[in-house]
CSV table of C-alpha atoms and ligand atoms in Angstrom, one decimal:
chain,number,residue,atom,x,y,z
A,1,MET,CA,60.6,122.4,96.4
A,2,THR,CA,58.2,119.5,96.7
A,3,LEU,CA,54.5,119.8,97.7
A,4,ARG,CA,53.8,118.5,101.3
A,5,VAL,CA,50.9,116.1,101.4
A,6,VAL,CA,48.9,114.6,104.3
A,7,VAL,CA,46.8,111.5,103.6
A,8,ASN,CA,43.7,111.3,105.8
A,9,GLY,CA,42.3,107.8,106.1
A,10,ALA,CA,45.9,106.5,105.5
A,11,ALA,CA,45.3,103.1,107.0
A,12,GLY,CA,42.4,102.3,104.6
A,13,ARG,CA,42.7,100.4,101.3
A,14,MET,CA,42.8,103.6,99.2
A,15,GLY,CA,44.8,105.4,101.8
A,16,GLN,CA,47.6,102.8,101.8
A,17,SER,CA,47.9,102.9,98.0
A,18,ALA,CA,47.9,106.8,98.1
A,19,VAL,CA,50.7,106.8,100.8
A,20,ASN,CA,52.8,104.4,98.6
A,21,ALA,CA,52.2,106.4,95.4
A,22,ILE,CA,53.0,109.8,97.1
A,23,GLU,CA,56.2,108.4,98.7
A,24,LYS,CA,57.4,107.3,95.2
A,25,ASP,CA,56.7,110.6,93.5
A,26,PRO,CA,59.7,113.0,93.4
A,27,GLU,CA,57.4,116.1,93.2
A,28,LEU,CA,55.5,115.2,96.4
A,29,THR,CA,56.5,114.7,100.0
A,30,LEU,CA,54.4,112.6,102.3
A,31,ALA,CA,54.4,115.1,105.2
A,32,GLY,CA,51.9,113.2,107.4
A,33,VAL,CA,49.3,110.6,107.8
A,34,SER,CA,46.0,110.7,109.7
A,35,GLY,CA,43.3,108.3,110.8
A,36,ARG,CA,40.1,108.1,112.7
A,37,HIS,CA,41.8,108.6,116.1
A,38,ASP,CA,43.9,111.6,115.1
A,39,ASN,CA,43.1,115.3,115.2
A,40,LEU,CA,43.3,116.3,111.6
A,41,GLU,CA,43.9,120.0,112.3
A,42,ASN,CA,46.9,119.2,114.5
A,43,VAL,CA,48.3,116.7,112.0
A,44,ILE,CA,48.0,119.4,109.2
A,45,LYS,CA,49.8,122.0,111.4
A,46,SER,CA,52.7,119.7,112.5
A,47,ALA,CA,53.1,118.4,109.0
A,48,GLN,CA,53.1,122.0,107.5
A,49,ALA,CA,51.0,120.5,104.8
A,50,ASP,CA,50.1,122.2,101.5
A,51,ILE,CA,47.6,119.5,100.5
A,52,VAL,CA,45.4,117.0,102.2
A,53,VAL,CA,44.1,113.9,100.4
A,54,ASP,CA,40.9,112.7,102.1
A,55,LEU,CA,40.1,109.0,101.6
A,56,THR,CA,37.9,108.3,104.6
A,57,ASN,CA,34.1,107.7,104.6
A,58,ALA,CA,30.8,109.4,103.9
A,59,HIS,CA,30.1,110.3,107.5
A,60,SER,CA,33.3,112.3,108.0
A,61,VAL,CA,34.2,113.7,104.6
A,62,TYR,CA,32.3,117.0,104.9
A,63,GLN,CA,33.7,117.9,108.4
A,64,ASN,CA,37.2,116.8,107.1
A,65,SER,CA,36.9,119.1,104.1
A,66,LEU,CA,35.9,122.1,106.3
A,67,THR,CA,38.9,121.3,108.6
A,68,ILE,CA,41.3,121.2,105.6
A,69,LEU,CA,40.1,124.5,104.1
A,70,ASN,CA,40.0,126.2,107.5
A,71,ALA,CA,43.6,125.1,108.1
A,72,GLY,CA,44.5,126.9,104.8
A,73,CYS,CA,45.3,123.7,102.9
A,74,HIS,CA,44.3,122.5,99.5
A,75,PRO,CA,41.8,119.6,99.7
A,76,VAL,CA,41.9,116.7,97.3
A,77,ILE,CA,38.7,114.9,98.2
A,78,GLY,CA,38.4,111.3,96.9
A,79,THR,CA,35.9,110.1,99.5
A,80,SER,CA,32.4,109.3,98.2
A,81,GLY,CA,29.3,110.8,99.8
A,82,LEU,CA,29.4,114.6,99.6
A,83,THR,CA,26.0,116.0,98.7
A,84,GLU,CA,25.6,118.7,96.0
A,85,ALA,CA,24.7,121.2,98.7
A,86,GLN,CA,27.8,120.3,100.7
A,87,VAL,CA,30.0,120.7,97.6
A,88,ALA,CA,28.4,124.1,97.0
A,89,GLU,CA,29.1,125.2,100.6
A,90,LEU,CA,32.8,124.0,100.3
A,91,GLN,CA,33.1,126.0,97.1
A,92,THR,CA,31.9,129.1,98.9
A,93,LEU,CA,34.4,128.5,101.7
A,94,ALA,CA,37.3,127.8,99.2
A,95,LYS,CA,36.5,131.1,97.4
A,96,GLN,CA,36.5,133.0,100.7
A,97,LYS,CA,39.8,131.5,101.6
A,98,SER,CA,41.2,131.9,98.1
A,99,LEU,CA,42.2,128.2,98.1
A,100,GLY,CA,42.1,125.8,95.2
A,101,GLY,CA,40.7,122.4,95.8
A,102,ILE,CA,39.1,119.4,94.0
A,103,VAL,CA,36.5,116.8,94.7
A,104,VAL,CA,37.2,113.7,92.6
A,105,PRO,CA,34.5,111.0,92.5
A,106,ASN,CA,36.6,108.8,90.2
A,107,PHE,CA,40.4,109.1,90.1
A,108,SER,CA,40.7,106.6,87.2
A,109,ILE,CA,41.8,108.5,84.1
A,110,GLY,CA,40.5,105.7,81.9
A,111,ALA,CA,37.1,105.8,83.5
A,112,VAL,CA,36.8,109.5,83.2
A,113,LEU,CA,37.9,109.4,79.6
A,114,MET,CA,35.4,106.6,78.9
A,115,MET,CA,32.5,108.7,80.3
A,116,ASN,CA,33.5,111.7,78.3
A,117,LEU,CA,33.9,109.7,75.1
A,118,ALA,CA,30.5,108.1,75.7
A,119,ALA,CA,28.9,111.6,76.1
A,120,GLN,CA,30.4,112.5,72.6
A,121,ALA,CA,29.3,109.2,71.0
A,122,ALA,CA,25.8,109.4,72.4
A,123,LYS,CA,24.9,112.4,70.2
A,124,PHE,CA,25.3,110.1,67.2
A,125,PHE,CA,23.4,107.0,68.4
A,126,SER,CA,19.8,106.7,69.5
A,127,TYR,CA,20.3,103.4,71.5
A,128,ALA,CA,22.6,103.0,74.4
A,129,GLU,CA,23.0,100.5,77.2
A,130,ILE,CA,25.5,100.1,80.1
A,131,ILE,CA,26.8,96.8,81.5
A,132,GLU,CA,28.9,97.2,84.6
A,133,TYR,CA,30.8,94.3,86.2
A,134,HIS,CA,32.2,94.2,89.8
A,135,HIS,CA,33.4,91.7,92.4
A,136,GLU,CA,30.8,89.9,94.4
A,137,LYS,CA,31.6,91.9,97.6
A,138,LYS,CA,30.5,95.2,96.2
A,139,ALA,CA,27.8,96.6,98.5
A,140,ASP,CA,25.8,98.6,96.0
A,141,ALA,CA,24.3,98.2,92.5
A,142,PRO,CA,24.4,99.7,90.0
A,143,SER,CA,27.8,101.4,90.6
A,144,CYS,CA,28.1,105.2,90.9
A,145,THR,CA,30.2,105.2,87.8
A,146,ALA,CA,27.4,103.5,85.8
A,147,LEU,CA,24.8,105.9,87.1
A,148,CYS,CA,27.0,108.9,86.5
A,149,THR,CA,27.7,107.6,82.9
A,150,ALA,CA,23.9,107.2,82.3
A,151,GLU,CA,23.4,110.8,83.5
A,152,MET,CA,25.9,112.0,81.0
A,153,LEU,CA,24.4,110.3,78.0
A,154,LYS,CA,22.0,112.4,75.9
A,155,THR,CA,21.3,110.1,73.0
A,156,ALA,CA,20.1,111.1,69.5
A,157,PRO,CA,16.3,111.3,69.3
A,158,ARG,CA,14.3,108.3,68.2
A,159,ASP,CA,10.7,107.4,67.8
A,160,LYS,CA,10.2,105.3,70.9
A,161,GLN,CA,6.6,104.5,69.9
A,162,ALA,CA,8.1,102.5,67.0
A,163,ASP,CA,10.1,100.3,69.4
A,164,GLN,CA,8.9,96.7,69.4
A,165,PRO,CA,6.7,96.1,72.5
A,166,ILE,CA,8.4,93.6,74.8
A,167,LYS,CA,6.8,91.0,77.0
A,168,HIS,CA,9.0,90.8,80.1
A,169,THR,CA,8.9,87.1,80.8
A,170,VAL,CA,11.1,87.7,83.8
A,171,PRO,CA,10.7,91.1,85.5
A,172,GLY,CA,13.9,93.2,85.2
A,173,SER,CA,15.3,91.3,82.3
A,174,ARG,CA,16.0,94.6,80.4
A,175,GLY,CA,18.0,96.0,83.4
A,176,ALA,CA,17.4,99.0,85.6
A,177,VAL,CA,16.6,102.1,83.7
A,178,HIS,CA,18.4,105.4,84.7
A,179,ASN,CA,18.0,108.6,82.7
A,180,ASP,CA,16.3,106.4,80.1
A,181,ILE,CA,19.4,104.2,79.7
A,182,PRO,CA,19.2,100.5,80.6
A,183,VAL,CA,21.9,99.6,83.2
A,184,HIS,CA,22.8,96.0,83.9
A,185,ALA,CA,24.9,95.1,86.9
A,186,VAL,CA,27.0,91.9,87.0
A,187,ARG,CA,28.4,90.7,90.4
A,188,MET,CA,30.9,87.8,90.5
A,189,PRO,CA,34.4,86.8,91.6
A,190,GLY,CA,37.2,87.1,89.1
A,191,VAL,CA,36.5,90.7,88.3
A,192,ILE,CA,37.4,93.9,90.1
A,193,ALA,CA,35.7,96.6,88.0
A,194,LYS,CA,34.7,96.8,84.3
A,195,GLN,CA,32.2,98.8,82.4
A,196,GLN,CA,30.9,98.6,78.8
A,197,ILE,CA,28.8,101.2,77.1
A,198,ILE,CA,27.1,99.9,73.9
A,199,PHE,CA,25.7,102.2,71.3
A,200,GLY,CA,23.4,100.9,68.5
A,201,GLY,CA,22.7,102.6,65.2
A,202,LEU,CA,21.7,101.5,61.7
A,203,ASP,CA,23.6,98.3,61.0
A,204,GLU,CA,26.4,99.2,63.5
A,205,THR,CA,27.2,99.1,67.1
A,206,LEU,CA,30.0,100.9,69.0
A,207,THR,CA,31.3,99.5,72.4
A,208,LEU,CA,33.4,101.5,74.8
A,209,GLU,CA,35.0,99.4,77.5
A,210,HIS,CA,37.1,100.2,80.6
A,211,HIS,CA,38.7,97.7,83.0
A,212,SER,CA,40.6,98.4,86.2
A,213,ILE,CA,42.3,95.5,87.8
A,214,SER,CA,43.3,97.0,91.2
A,215,ARG,CA,43.2,100.2,93.2
A,216,GLU,CA,46.5,101.2,91.6
A,217,ALA,CA,44.4,102.4,88.7
A,218,PHE,CA,43.3,105.4,90.8
A,219,MET,CA,46.9,106.5,91.6
A,220,PRO,CA,48.0,108.4,88.4
A,221,GLY,CA,44.8,110.5,88.6
A,222,LEU,CA,45.3,111.1,92.4
A,223,LEU,CA,48.9,112.3,91.8
A,224,VAL,CA,47.8,114.6,89.0
A,225,ALA,CA,45.2,116.1,91.3
A,226,CYS,CA,47.8,116.7,94.0
A,227,LYS,CA,50.1,118.5,91.6
A,228,GLN,CA,47.4,120.6,90.0
A,229,VAL,CA,45.3,121.5,93.1
A,230,VAL,CA,47.7,124.2,94.3
A,231,HIS,CA,47.3,126.0,91.0
A,232,LEU,CA,43.5,125.9,90.9
A,233,GLU,CA,41.1,128.8,91.6
A,234,GLY,CA,38.2,127.6,93.8
A,235,LEU,CA,37.0,124.1,94.4
A,236,LEU,CA,36.4,122.1,91.2
A,237,TYR,CA,34.4,118.9,90.8
A,238,GLY,CA,35.6,116.0,88.7
A,239,LEU,CA,39.0,114.9,87.4
A,240,GLU,CA,38.0,115.9,83.9
A,241,LYS,CA,38.2,119.5,84.9
A,242,ILE,CA,42.0,119.2,85.2
A,243,LEU,CA,42.6,116.7,82.4
A,244,GLU,CA,42.0,119.2,79.6
A,245,ILE,CA,39.4,117.0,77.9
A,246,GLU,CA,36.5,119.4,78.2
B,1,NAP,N1,37.7,108.8,94.1
B,1,NAP,C1,38.0,107.6,93.8
B,1,NAP,O1,38.4,107.3,92.7
B,1,NAP,C2,37.7,106.4,94.8
B,1,NAP,C3,38.1,105.1,94.4
B,1,NAP,C4,37.9,104.1,95.4
B,1,NAP,C5,37.3,104.4,96.6
B,1,NAP,N2,36.9,105.7,96.9
B,1,NAP,C6,36.3,106.1,98.1
B,1,NAP,O2,37.4,106.4,99.0
B,1,NAP,C7,36.9,106.2,100.4
B,1,NAP,C8,37.9,105.2,101.1
B,1,NAP,O3,37.8,103.9,100.5
B,1,NAP,P1,38.5,102.7,101.0
B,1,NAP,O4,38.2,101.5,100.2
B,1,NAP,O5,40.0,103.0,101.2
B,1,NAP,O6,37.9,102.5,102.5
B,1,NAP,P2,38.5,101.9,103.8
B,1,NAP,O7,39.4,100.8,103.5
B,1,NAP,O8,37.3,101.6,104.7
B,1,NAP,O9,39.4,103.1,104.4
B,1,NAP,C9,38.8,104.2,105.1
B,1,NAP,C10,39.8,104.7,106.1
B,1,NAP,O10,39.3,105.9,106.7
B,1,NAP,C11,39.4,105.8,108.1
B,1,NAP,N3,38.5,106.7,108.7
B,1,NAP,C12,37.2,106.6,109.1
B,1,NAP,N4,36.7,107.7,109.6
B,1,NAP,C13,37.7,108.6,109.7
B,1,NAP,C14,37.8,109.9,110.1
B,1,NAP,N5,36.8,110.5,110.7
B,1,NAP,N6,39.0,110.5,110.1
B,1,NAP,C15,40.1,109.9,109.5
B,1,NAP,N7,40.0,108.6,109.0
B,1,NAP,C16,38.8,108.0,109.1
B,1,NAP,C17,39.1,104.3,108.4
B,1,NAP,O11,39.5,104.0,109.7
B,1,NAP,P3,38.7,102.8,110.4
B,1,NAP,O12,39.1,101.5,109.7
B,1,NAP,O13,39.1,102.9,111.8
B,1,NAP,O14,37.2,103.0,110.3
B,1,NAP,C18,39.9,103.7,107.3
B,1,NAP,O15,41.2,103.5,107.7
B,1,NAP,C19,35.5,105.7,100.2
B,1,NAP,O16,34.6,106.8,100.4
B,1,NAP,C20,35.4,105.1,98.8
B,1,NAP,O17,34.1,105.1,98.3
B,1,NAP,C21,37.1,106.7,96.0
């Protein structure tokens, strides 16, 4: 028997890719689609859904997540914008309802692996910098992935007093500093999303690099999340929790 999935936000860019990917997967059935003008609870009921994938926007994602759990469905939340407090409240509700769910800030398996590999590498290097590249229409900088990566990096100790003092001829030339890690954001046409993490040690550097060339890069992770979510206990945060890399 296949798992019945509703996609909320189905008319959006990510939603359309999700609908196509789910329709092609023999283990999943696209049971329904929902958008801004639909009543999500009614769609879930008439679709007899097991799972709802939410790909909407920051304003509606919390209410959608409550609706999904209250309807007895497993949420796969890809939408950005849930606060830590909201995730904690959803975790409490999922526990009360005995429902597995997952919030996935980044469905890209490569990006998740890059961040985890970087956290490992950081222990062995005392210098690390991040360069992220996105298309010129991206509204924010630095990217959430870059900030999240910086937060995961706990570099080896070094004597910062011994660093050469720098005269910043142009302010900002060493990038924005987050969690003590310089982060440089490049915006230009010809690129979708790319990130490099460069580590420096005695006479060596190590560069980890990840590219995604379209939203299709998110689909393998999204499909894994749909298939795993029904087996989860409680609401997890992050694709890495189900990729067995921790
Ligand atoms: N987790 C990941 O890996 C990942 C990757 C990429 C993007 N994202 C996130 O996924 C979300 C969607 O991105 P996108 O690029 O697909 O955005 P998008 O193209 O703007 O699509 C969002 C869709 O949601 C609809 N919508 C808005 N409010 C709704 C509501 N209350 N109920 C149901 N549908 C509603 C929108 O309808 P209207 O057009 O009528 O407003 C639109 O069709 C964003 O939060 C983005 O940051 C996550």
